[in-house]
PDB file of C-alpha atoms and ligand atoms in Angstrom:
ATOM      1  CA  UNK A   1     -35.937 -10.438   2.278  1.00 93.00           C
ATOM      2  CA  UNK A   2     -34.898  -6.716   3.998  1.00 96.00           C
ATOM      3  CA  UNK A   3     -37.151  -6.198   6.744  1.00 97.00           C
ATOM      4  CA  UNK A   4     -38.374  -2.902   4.444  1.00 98.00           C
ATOM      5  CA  UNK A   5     -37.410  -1.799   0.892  1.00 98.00           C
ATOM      6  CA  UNK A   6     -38.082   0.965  -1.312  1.00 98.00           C
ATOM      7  CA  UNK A   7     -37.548   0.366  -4.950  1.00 98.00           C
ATOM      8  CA  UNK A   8     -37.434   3.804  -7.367  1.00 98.00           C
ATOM      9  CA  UNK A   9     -40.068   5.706  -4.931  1.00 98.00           C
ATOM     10  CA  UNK A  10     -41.140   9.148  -6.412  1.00 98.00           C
ATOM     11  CA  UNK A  11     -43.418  11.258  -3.987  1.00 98.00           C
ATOM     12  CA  UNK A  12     -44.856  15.061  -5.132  1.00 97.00           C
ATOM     13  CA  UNK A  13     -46.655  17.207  -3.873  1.00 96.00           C
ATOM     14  CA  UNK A  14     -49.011  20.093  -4.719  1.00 93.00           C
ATOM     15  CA  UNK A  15     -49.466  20.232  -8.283  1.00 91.00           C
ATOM     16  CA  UNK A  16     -48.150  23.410 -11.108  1.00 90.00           C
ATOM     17  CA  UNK A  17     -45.652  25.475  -9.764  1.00 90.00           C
ATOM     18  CA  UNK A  18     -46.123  25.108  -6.012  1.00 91.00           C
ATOM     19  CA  UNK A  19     -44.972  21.137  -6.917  1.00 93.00           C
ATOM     20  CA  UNK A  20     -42.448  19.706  -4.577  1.00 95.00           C
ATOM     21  CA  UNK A  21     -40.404  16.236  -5.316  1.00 96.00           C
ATOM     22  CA  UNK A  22     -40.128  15.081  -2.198  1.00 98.00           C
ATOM     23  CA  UNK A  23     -38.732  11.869  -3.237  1.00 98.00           C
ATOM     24  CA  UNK A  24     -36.631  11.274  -6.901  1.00 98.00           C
ATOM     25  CA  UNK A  25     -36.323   7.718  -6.950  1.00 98.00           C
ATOM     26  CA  UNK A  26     -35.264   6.497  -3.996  1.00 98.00           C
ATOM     27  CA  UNK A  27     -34.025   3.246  -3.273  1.00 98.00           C
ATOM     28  CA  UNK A  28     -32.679   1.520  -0.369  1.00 97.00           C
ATOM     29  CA  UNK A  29     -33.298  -1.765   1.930  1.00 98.00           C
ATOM     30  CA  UNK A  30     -33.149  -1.785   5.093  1.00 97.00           C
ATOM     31  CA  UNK A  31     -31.802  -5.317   6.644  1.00 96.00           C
ATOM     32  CA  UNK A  32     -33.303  -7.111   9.015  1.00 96.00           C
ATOM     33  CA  UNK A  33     -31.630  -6.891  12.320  1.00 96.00           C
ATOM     34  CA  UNK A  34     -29.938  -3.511  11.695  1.00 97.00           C
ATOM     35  CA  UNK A  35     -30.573  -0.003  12.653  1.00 96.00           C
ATOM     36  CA  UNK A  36     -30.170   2.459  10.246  1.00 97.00           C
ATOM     37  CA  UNK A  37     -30.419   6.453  10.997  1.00 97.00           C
ATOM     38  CA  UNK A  38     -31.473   8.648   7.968  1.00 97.00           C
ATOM     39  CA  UNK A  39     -29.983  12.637   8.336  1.00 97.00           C
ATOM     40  CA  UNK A  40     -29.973  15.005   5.659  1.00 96.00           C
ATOM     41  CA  UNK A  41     -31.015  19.063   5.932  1.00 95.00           C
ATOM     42  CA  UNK A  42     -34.357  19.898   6.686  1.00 94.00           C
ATOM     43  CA  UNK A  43     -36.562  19.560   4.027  1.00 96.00           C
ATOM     44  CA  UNK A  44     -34.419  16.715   2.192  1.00 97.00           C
ATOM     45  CA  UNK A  45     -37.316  14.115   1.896  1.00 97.00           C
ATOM     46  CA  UNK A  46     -36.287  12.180   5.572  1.00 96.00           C
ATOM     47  CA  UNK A  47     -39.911  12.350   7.300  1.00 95.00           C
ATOM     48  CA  UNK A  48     -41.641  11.717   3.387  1.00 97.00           C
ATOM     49  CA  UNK A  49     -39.542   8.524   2.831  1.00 97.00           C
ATOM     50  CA  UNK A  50     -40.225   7.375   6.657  1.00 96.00           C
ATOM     51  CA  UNK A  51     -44.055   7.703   5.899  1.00 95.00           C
ATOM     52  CA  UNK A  52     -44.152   6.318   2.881  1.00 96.00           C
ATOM     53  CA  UNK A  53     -42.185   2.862   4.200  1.00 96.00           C
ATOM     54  CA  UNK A  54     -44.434   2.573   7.179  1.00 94.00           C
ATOM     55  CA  UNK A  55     -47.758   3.407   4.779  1.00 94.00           C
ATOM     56  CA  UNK A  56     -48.153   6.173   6.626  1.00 93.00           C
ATOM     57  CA  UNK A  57     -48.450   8.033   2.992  1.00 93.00           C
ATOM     58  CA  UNK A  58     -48.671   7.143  -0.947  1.00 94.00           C
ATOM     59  CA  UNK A  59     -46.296   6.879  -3.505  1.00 97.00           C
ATOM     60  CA  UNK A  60     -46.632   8.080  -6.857  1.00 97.00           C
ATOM     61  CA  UNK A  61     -44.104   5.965  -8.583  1.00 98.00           C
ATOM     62  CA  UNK A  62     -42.050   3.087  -7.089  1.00 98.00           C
ATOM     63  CA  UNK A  63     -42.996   0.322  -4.835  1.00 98.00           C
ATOM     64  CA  UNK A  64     -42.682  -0.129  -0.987  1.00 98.00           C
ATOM     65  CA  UNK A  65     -42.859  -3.366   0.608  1.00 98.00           C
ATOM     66  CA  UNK A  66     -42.676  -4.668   4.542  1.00 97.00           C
ATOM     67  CA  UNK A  67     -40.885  -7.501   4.885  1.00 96.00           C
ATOM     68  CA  UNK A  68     -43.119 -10.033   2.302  1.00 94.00           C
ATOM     69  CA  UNK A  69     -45.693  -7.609   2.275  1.00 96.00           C
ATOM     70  CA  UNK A  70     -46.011  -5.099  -0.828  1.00 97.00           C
ATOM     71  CA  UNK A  71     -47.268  -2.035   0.742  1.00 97.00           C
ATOM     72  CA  UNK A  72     -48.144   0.070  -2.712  1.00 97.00           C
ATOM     73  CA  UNK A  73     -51.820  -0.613  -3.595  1.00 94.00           C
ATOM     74  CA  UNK A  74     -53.145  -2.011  -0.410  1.00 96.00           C
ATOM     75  CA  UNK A  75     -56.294  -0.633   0.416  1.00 94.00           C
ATOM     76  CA  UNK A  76     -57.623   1.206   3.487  1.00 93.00           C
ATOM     77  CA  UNK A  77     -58.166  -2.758   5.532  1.00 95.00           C
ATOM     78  CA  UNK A  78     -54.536  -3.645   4.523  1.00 95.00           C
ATOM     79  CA  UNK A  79     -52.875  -0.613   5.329  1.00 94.00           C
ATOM     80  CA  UNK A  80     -54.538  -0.707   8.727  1.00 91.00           C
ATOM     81  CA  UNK A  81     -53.391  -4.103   9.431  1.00 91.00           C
ATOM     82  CA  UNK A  82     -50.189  -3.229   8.217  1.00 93.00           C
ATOM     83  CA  UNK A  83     -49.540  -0.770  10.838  1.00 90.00           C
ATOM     84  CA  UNK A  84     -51.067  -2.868  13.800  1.00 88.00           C
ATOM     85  CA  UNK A  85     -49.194  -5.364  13.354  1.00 89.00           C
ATOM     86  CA  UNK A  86     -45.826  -4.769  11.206  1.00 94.00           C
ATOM     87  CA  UNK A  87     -44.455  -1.696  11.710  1.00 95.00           C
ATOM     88  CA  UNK A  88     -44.383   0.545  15.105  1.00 94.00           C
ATOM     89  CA  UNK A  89     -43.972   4.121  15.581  1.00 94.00           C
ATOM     90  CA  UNK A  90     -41.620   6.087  18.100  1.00 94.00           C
ATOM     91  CA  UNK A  91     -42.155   9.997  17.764  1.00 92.00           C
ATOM     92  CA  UNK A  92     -40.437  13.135  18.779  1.00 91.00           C
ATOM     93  CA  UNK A  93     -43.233  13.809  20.973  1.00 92.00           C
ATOM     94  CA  UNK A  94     -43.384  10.866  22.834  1.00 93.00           C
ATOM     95  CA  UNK A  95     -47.517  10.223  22.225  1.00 93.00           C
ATOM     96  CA  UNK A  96     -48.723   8.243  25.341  1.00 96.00           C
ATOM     97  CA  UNK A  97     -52.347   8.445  26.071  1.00 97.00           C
ATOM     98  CA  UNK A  98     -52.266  10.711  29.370  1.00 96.00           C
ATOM     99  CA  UNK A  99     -55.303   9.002  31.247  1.00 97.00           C
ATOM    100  CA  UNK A 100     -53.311   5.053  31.160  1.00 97.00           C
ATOM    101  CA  UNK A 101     -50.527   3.719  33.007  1.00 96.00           C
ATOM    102  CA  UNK A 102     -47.258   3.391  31.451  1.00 96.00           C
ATOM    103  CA  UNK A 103     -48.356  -0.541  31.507  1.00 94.00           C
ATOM    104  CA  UNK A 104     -51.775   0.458  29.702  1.00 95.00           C
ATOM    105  CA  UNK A 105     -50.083   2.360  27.241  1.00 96.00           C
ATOM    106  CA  UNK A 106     -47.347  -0.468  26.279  1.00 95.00           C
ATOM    107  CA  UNK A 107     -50.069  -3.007  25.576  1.00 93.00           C
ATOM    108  CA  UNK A 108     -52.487  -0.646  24.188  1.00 92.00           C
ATOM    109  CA  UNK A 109     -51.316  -1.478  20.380  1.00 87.00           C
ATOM    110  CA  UNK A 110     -52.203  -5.131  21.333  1.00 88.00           C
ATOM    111  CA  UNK A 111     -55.661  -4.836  23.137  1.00 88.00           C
ATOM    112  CA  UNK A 112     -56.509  -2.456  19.831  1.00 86.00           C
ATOM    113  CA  UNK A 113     -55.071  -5.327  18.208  1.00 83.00           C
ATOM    114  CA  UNK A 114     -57.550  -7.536  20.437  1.00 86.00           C
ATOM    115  CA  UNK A 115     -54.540  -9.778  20.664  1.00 86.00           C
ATOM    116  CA  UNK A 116     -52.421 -11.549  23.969  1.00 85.00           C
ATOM    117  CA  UNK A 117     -49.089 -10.139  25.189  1.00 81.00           C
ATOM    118  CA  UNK A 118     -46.510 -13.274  24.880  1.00 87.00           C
ATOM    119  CA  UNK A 119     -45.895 -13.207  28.669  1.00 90.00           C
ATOM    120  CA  UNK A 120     -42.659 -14.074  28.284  1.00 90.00           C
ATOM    121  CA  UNK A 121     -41.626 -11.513  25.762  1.00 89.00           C
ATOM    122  CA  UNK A 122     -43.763  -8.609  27.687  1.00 90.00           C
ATOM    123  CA  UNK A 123     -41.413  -9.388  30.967  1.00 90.00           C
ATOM    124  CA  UNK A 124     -38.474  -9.389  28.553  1.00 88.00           C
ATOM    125  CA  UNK A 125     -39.833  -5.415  27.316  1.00 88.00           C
ATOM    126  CA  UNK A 126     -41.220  -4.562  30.752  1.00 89.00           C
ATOM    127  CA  UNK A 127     -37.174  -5.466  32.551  1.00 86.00           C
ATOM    128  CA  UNK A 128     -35.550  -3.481  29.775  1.00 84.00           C
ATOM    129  CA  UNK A 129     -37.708  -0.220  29.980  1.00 84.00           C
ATOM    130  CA  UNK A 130     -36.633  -0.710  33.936  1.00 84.00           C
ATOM    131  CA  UNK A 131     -39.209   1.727  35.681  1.00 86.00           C
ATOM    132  CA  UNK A 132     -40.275  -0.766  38.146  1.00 86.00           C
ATOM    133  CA  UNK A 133     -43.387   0.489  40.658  1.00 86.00           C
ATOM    134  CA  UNK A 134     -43.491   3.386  38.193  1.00 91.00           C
ATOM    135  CA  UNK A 135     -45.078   1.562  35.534  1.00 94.00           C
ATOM    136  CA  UNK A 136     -48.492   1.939  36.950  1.00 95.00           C
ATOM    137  CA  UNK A 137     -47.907   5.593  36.996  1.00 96.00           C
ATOM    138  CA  UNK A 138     -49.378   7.940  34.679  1.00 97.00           C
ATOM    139  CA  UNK A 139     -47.241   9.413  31.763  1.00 96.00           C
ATOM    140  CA  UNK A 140     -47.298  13.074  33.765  1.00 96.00           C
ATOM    141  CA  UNK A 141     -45.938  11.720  36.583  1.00 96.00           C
ATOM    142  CA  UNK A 142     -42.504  10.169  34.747  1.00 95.00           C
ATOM    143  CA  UNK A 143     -39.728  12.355  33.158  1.00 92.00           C
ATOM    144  CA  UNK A 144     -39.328  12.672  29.141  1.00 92.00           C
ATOM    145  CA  UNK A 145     -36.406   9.662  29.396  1.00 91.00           C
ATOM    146  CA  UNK A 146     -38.856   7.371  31.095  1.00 93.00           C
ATOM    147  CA  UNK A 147     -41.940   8.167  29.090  1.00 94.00           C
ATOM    148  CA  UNK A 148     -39.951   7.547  25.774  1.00 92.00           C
ATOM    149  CA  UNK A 149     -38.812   4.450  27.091  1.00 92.00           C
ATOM    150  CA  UNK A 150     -42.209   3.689  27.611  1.00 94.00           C
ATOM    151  CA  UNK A 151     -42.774   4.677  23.961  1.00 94.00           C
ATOM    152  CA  UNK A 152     -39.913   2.555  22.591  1.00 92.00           C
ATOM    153  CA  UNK A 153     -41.626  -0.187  24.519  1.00 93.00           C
ATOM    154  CA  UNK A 154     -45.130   0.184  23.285  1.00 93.00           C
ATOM    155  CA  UNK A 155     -43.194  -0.389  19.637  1.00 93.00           C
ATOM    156  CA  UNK A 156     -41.855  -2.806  20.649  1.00 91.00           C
ATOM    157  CA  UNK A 157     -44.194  -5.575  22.352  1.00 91.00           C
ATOM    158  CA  UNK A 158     -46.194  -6.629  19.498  1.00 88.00           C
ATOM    159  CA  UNK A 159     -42.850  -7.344  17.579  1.00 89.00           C
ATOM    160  CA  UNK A 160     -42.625  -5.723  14.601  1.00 93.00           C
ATOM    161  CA  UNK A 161     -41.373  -5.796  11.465  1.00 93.00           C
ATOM    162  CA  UNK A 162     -39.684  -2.469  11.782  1.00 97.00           C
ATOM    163  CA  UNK A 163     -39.699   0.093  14.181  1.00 96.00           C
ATOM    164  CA  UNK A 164     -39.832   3.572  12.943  1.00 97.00           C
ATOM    165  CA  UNK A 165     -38.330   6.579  14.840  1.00 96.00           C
ATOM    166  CA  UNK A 166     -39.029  10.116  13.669  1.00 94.00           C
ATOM    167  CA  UNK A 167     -36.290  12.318  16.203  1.00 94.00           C
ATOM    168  CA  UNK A 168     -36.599  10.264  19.043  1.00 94.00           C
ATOM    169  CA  UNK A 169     -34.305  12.149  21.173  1.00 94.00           C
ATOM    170  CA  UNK A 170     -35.507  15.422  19.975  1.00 92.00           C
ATOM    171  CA  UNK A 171     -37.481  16.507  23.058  1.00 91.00           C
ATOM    172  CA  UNK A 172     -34.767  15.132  25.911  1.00 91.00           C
ATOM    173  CA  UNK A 173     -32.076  16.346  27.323  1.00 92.00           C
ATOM    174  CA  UNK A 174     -28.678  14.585  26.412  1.00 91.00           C
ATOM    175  CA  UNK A 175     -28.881  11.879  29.317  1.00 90.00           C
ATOM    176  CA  UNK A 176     -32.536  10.995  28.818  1.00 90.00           C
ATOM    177  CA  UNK A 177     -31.661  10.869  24.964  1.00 92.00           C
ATOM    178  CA  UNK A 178     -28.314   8.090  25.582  1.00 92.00           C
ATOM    179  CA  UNK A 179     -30.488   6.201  27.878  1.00 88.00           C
ATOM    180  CA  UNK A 180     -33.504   5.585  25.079  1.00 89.00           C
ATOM    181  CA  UNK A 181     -30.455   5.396  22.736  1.00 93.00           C
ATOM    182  CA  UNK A 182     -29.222   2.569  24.675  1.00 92.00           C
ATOM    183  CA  UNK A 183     -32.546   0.881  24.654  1.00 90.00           C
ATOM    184  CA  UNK A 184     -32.841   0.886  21.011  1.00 92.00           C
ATOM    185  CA  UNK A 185     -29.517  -0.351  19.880  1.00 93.00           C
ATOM    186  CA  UNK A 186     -30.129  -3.378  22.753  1.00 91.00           C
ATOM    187  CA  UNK A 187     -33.791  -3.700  20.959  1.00 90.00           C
ATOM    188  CA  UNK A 188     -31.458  -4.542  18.071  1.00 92.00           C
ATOM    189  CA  UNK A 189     -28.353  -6.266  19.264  1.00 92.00           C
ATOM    190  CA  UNK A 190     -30.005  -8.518  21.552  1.00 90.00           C
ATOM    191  CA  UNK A 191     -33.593  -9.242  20.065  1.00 90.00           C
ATOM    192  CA  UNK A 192     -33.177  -8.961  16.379  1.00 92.00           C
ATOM    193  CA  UNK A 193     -35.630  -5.716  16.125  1.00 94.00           C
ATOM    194  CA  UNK A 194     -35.173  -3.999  12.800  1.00 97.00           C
ATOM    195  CA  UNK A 195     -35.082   0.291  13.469  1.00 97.00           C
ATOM    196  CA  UNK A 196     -35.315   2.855  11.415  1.00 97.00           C
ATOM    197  CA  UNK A 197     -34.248   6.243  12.882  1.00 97.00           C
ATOM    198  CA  UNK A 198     -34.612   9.691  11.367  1.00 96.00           C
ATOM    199  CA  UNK A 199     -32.722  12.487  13.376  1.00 95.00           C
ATOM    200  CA  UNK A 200     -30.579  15.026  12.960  1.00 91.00           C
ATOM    201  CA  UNK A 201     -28.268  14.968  15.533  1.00 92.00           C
ATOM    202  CA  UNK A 202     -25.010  13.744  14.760  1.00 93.00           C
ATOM    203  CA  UNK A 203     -24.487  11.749  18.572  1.00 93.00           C
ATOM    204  CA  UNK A 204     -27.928   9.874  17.979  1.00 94.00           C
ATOM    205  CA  UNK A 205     -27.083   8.788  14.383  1.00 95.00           C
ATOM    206  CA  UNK A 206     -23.822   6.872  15.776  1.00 95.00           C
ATOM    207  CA  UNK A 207     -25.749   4.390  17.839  1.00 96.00           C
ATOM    208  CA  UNK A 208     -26.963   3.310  14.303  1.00 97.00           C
ATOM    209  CA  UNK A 209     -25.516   0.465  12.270  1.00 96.00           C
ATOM    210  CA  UNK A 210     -25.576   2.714   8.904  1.00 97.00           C
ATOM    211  CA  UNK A 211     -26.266   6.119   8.285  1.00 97.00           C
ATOM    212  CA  UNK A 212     -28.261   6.866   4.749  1.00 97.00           C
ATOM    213  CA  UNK A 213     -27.937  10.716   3.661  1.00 97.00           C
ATOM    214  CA  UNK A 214     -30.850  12.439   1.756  1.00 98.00           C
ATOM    215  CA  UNK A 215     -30.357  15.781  -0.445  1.00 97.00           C
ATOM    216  CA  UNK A 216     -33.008  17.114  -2.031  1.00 97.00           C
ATOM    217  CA  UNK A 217     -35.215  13.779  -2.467  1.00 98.00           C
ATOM    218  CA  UNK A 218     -32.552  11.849  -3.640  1.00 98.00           C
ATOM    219  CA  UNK A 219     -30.016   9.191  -1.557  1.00 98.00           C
ATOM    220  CA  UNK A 220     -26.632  10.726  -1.857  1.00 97.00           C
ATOM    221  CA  UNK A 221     -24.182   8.932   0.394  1.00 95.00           C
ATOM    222  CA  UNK A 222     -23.793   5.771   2.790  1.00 96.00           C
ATOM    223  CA  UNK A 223     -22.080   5.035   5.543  1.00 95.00           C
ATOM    224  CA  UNK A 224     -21.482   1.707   7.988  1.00 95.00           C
ATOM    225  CA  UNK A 225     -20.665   1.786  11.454  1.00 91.00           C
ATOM    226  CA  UNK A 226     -20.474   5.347  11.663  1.00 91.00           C
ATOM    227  CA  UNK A 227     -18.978   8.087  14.401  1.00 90.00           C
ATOM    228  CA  UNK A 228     -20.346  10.994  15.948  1.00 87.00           C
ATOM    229  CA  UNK A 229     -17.577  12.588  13.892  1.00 87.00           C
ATOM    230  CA  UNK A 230     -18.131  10.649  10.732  1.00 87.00           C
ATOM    231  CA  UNK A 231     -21.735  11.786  10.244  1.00 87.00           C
ATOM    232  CA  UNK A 232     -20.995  15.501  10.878  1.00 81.00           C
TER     233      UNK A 232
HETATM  234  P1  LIG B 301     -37.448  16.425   6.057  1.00 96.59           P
HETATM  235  O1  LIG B 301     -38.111  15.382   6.889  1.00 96.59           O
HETATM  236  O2  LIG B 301     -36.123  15.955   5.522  1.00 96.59           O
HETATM  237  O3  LIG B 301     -37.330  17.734   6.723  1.00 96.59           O
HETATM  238  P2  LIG B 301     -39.853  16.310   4.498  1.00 96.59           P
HETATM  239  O4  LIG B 301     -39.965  14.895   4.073  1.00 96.59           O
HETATM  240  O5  LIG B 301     -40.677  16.745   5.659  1.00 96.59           O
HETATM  241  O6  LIG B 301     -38.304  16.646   4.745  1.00 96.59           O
HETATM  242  O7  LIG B 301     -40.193  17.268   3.279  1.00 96.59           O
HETATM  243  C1  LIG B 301     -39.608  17.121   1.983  1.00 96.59           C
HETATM  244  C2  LIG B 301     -40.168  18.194   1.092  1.00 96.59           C
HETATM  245  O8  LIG B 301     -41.546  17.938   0.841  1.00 96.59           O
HETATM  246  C3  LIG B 301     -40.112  19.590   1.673  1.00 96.59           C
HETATM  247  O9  LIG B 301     -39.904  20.489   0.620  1.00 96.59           O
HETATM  248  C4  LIG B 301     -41.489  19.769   2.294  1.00 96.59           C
HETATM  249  O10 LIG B 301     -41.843  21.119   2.370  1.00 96.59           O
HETATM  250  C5  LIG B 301     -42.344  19.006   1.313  1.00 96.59           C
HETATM  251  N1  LIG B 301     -43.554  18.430   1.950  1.00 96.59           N
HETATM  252  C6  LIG B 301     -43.554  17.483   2.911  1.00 96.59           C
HETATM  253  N2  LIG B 301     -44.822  17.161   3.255  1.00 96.59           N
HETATM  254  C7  LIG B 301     -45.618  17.930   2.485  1.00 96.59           C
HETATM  255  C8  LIG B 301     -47.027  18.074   2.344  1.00 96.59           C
HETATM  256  N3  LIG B 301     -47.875  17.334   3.087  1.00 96.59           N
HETATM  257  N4  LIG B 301     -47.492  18.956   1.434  1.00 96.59           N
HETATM  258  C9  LIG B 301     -46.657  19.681   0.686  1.00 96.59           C
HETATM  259  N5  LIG B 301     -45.323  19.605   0.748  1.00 96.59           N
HETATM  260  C10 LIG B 301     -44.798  18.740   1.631  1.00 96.59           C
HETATM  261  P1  LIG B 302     -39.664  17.450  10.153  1.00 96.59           P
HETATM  262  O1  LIG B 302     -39.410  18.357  11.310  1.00 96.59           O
HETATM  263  O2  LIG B 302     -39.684  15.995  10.504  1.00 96.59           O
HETATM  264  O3  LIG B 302     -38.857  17.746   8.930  1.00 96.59           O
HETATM  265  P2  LIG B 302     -41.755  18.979   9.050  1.00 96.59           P
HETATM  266  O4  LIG B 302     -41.847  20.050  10.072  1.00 96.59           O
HETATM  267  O5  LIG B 302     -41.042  19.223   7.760  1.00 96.59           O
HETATM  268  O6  LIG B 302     -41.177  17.690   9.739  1.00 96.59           O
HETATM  269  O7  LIG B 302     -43.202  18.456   8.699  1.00 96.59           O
HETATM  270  C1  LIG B 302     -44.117  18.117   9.691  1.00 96.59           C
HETATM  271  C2  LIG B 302     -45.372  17.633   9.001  1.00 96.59           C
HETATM  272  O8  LIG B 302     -45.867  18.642   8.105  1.00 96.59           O
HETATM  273  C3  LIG B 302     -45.137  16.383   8.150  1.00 96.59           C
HETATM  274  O9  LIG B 302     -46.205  15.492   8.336  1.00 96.59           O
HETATM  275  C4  LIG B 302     -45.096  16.887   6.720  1.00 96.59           C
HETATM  276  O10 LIG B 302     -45.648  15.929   5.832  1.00 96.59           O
HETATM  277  C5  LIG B 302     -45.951  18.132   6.771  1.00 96.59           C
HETATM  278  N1  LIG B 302     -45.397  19.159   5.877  1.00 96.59           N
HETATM  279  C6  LIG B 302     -44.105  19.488   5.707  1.00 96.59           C
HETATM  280  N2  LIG B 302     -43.962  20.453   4.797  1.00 96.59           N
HETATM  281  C7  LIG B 302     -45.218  20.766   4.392  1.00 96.59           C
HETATM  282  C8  LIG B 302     -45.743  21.694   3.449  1.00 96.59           C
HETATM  283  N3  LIG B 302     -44.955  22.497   2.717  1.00 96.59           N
HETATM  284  N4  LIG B 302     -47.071  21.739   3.284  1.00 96.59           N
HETATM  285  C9  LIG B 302     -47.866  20.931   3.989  1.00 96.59           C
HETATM  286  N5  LIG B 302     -47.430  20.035   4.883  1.00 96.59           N
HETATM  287  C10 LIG B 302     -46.127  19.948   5.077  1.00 96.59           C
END
């Protein structure tokens, strides 16, 4: 099974003339293993279908699932558990809590959770985000690079289904933005991880293993392995 699929999703909003199809019946899996960037123009349906994979919204027609899990219909209880412990989020913003460490912050998800790093895994995550004594800093005192690495992290230590990354690189300048770039395509070379990236910038979208276009709510190309100058 993909590590997330969307099968004929429809999503509208507002109702009468101020309706908006955000989604017209969008399909597409998402592999395990892979990373796969999602561009289009603004307004094109790429932060809509994002929510509605991770159950961060409804769908009015279609079905999502996570992995095994069939997202549409699960109640309040499932969709909570769903995004403990299957999916992880990466936004523009960045999101730490500002009073915890970097460290506090990256097991966070799990202590909310109420479960146990794997030791073993969280040294694994802790060597790749590579901020060393910094890590018991507090977010303000680390630059944007280092406190998305610390986000990417904090996705990444209860080992998720999927990640998802709304514009990851959109707040950093372009050497803070390679080096969390970097850290997600090693999240999925060398440990399997499963991302999915929303961005519009042409340089992020070719550290991806696919690029899926969106125009006007609909899926409307599709391309592997692509180039900075390939997604333009
Ligand atoms: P993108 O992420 O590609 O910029 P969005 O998914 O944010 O596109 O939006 C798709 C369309 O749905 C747009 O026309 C947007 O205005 C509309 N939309 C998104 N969220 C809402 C909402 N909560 N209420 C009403 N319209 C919305
Ligand atoms: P992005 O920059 O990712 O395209 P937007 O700025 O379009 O995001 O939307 C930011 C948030 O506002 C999203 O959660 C989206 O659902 C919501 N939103 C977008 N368009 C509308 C709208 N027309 N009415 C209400 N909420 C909206």
């Amino acid at each position: 099974t993909p590590a997330a699929r969307a099968v004929e999703v429809w999503k509208v909003y507002g109702t009468g003339e101020a309706q908006v199809q955000a989604l017209r019946g969008v399909s597409a899996e998402f592999e395990r293993g892979k990373y796969t960037a999602i561009m289009g123009p603004s307004g094109s349906g790429k932060s809509t279908l994002m929510h509605c994979l991770a159950g961060l919204d409804t769908v009015n027609a279609g079905t999502v699932y996570i992995g095994e899990t069939q997202v549409t219909g699960l109640g309040d209880a499932g969709l909570t558990k769903l995004r403990r412990e299957k999916v992880g989020f990466i936004f523009q913003q960045f999101n730490l809590l500002p009073t915890l460490t970097a460290a506090e912050n990256i097991t966070l998800p799990l202590a909310i959770a109420g479960r146990q790093p794997d030791k073993a895994w969280y040294d694994t995550v802790i060597l790749t985000v590579g901020l060393g004594d910094r890590l018991h800093h507090r977010p303000s005192e680390l630059s944007g690079g280092q406190q998305q690495r610390v986000a990417c992290a904090r996705a990444l230590v209860s080992r998720p289904e999927v990640i998802f990354a709304d514009e990851p690189t959109g707040n950093l300048d372009s050497r803070s933005g390679t080096d969390v770039l970097n850290f997600l395509r090693d999240s999925v070379r060398q440990h399997g991880q499963t991302i999915v990236m929303v961005t519009h910038d042409p340089n992020a979208a070719s550290y991806a293993d696919r690029v899926v276009f969106l125009a006007d709510g609909e899926i409307v190309d599709e391309i592997l392995s692509p180039t900075a100058d390939s997604v333009l």
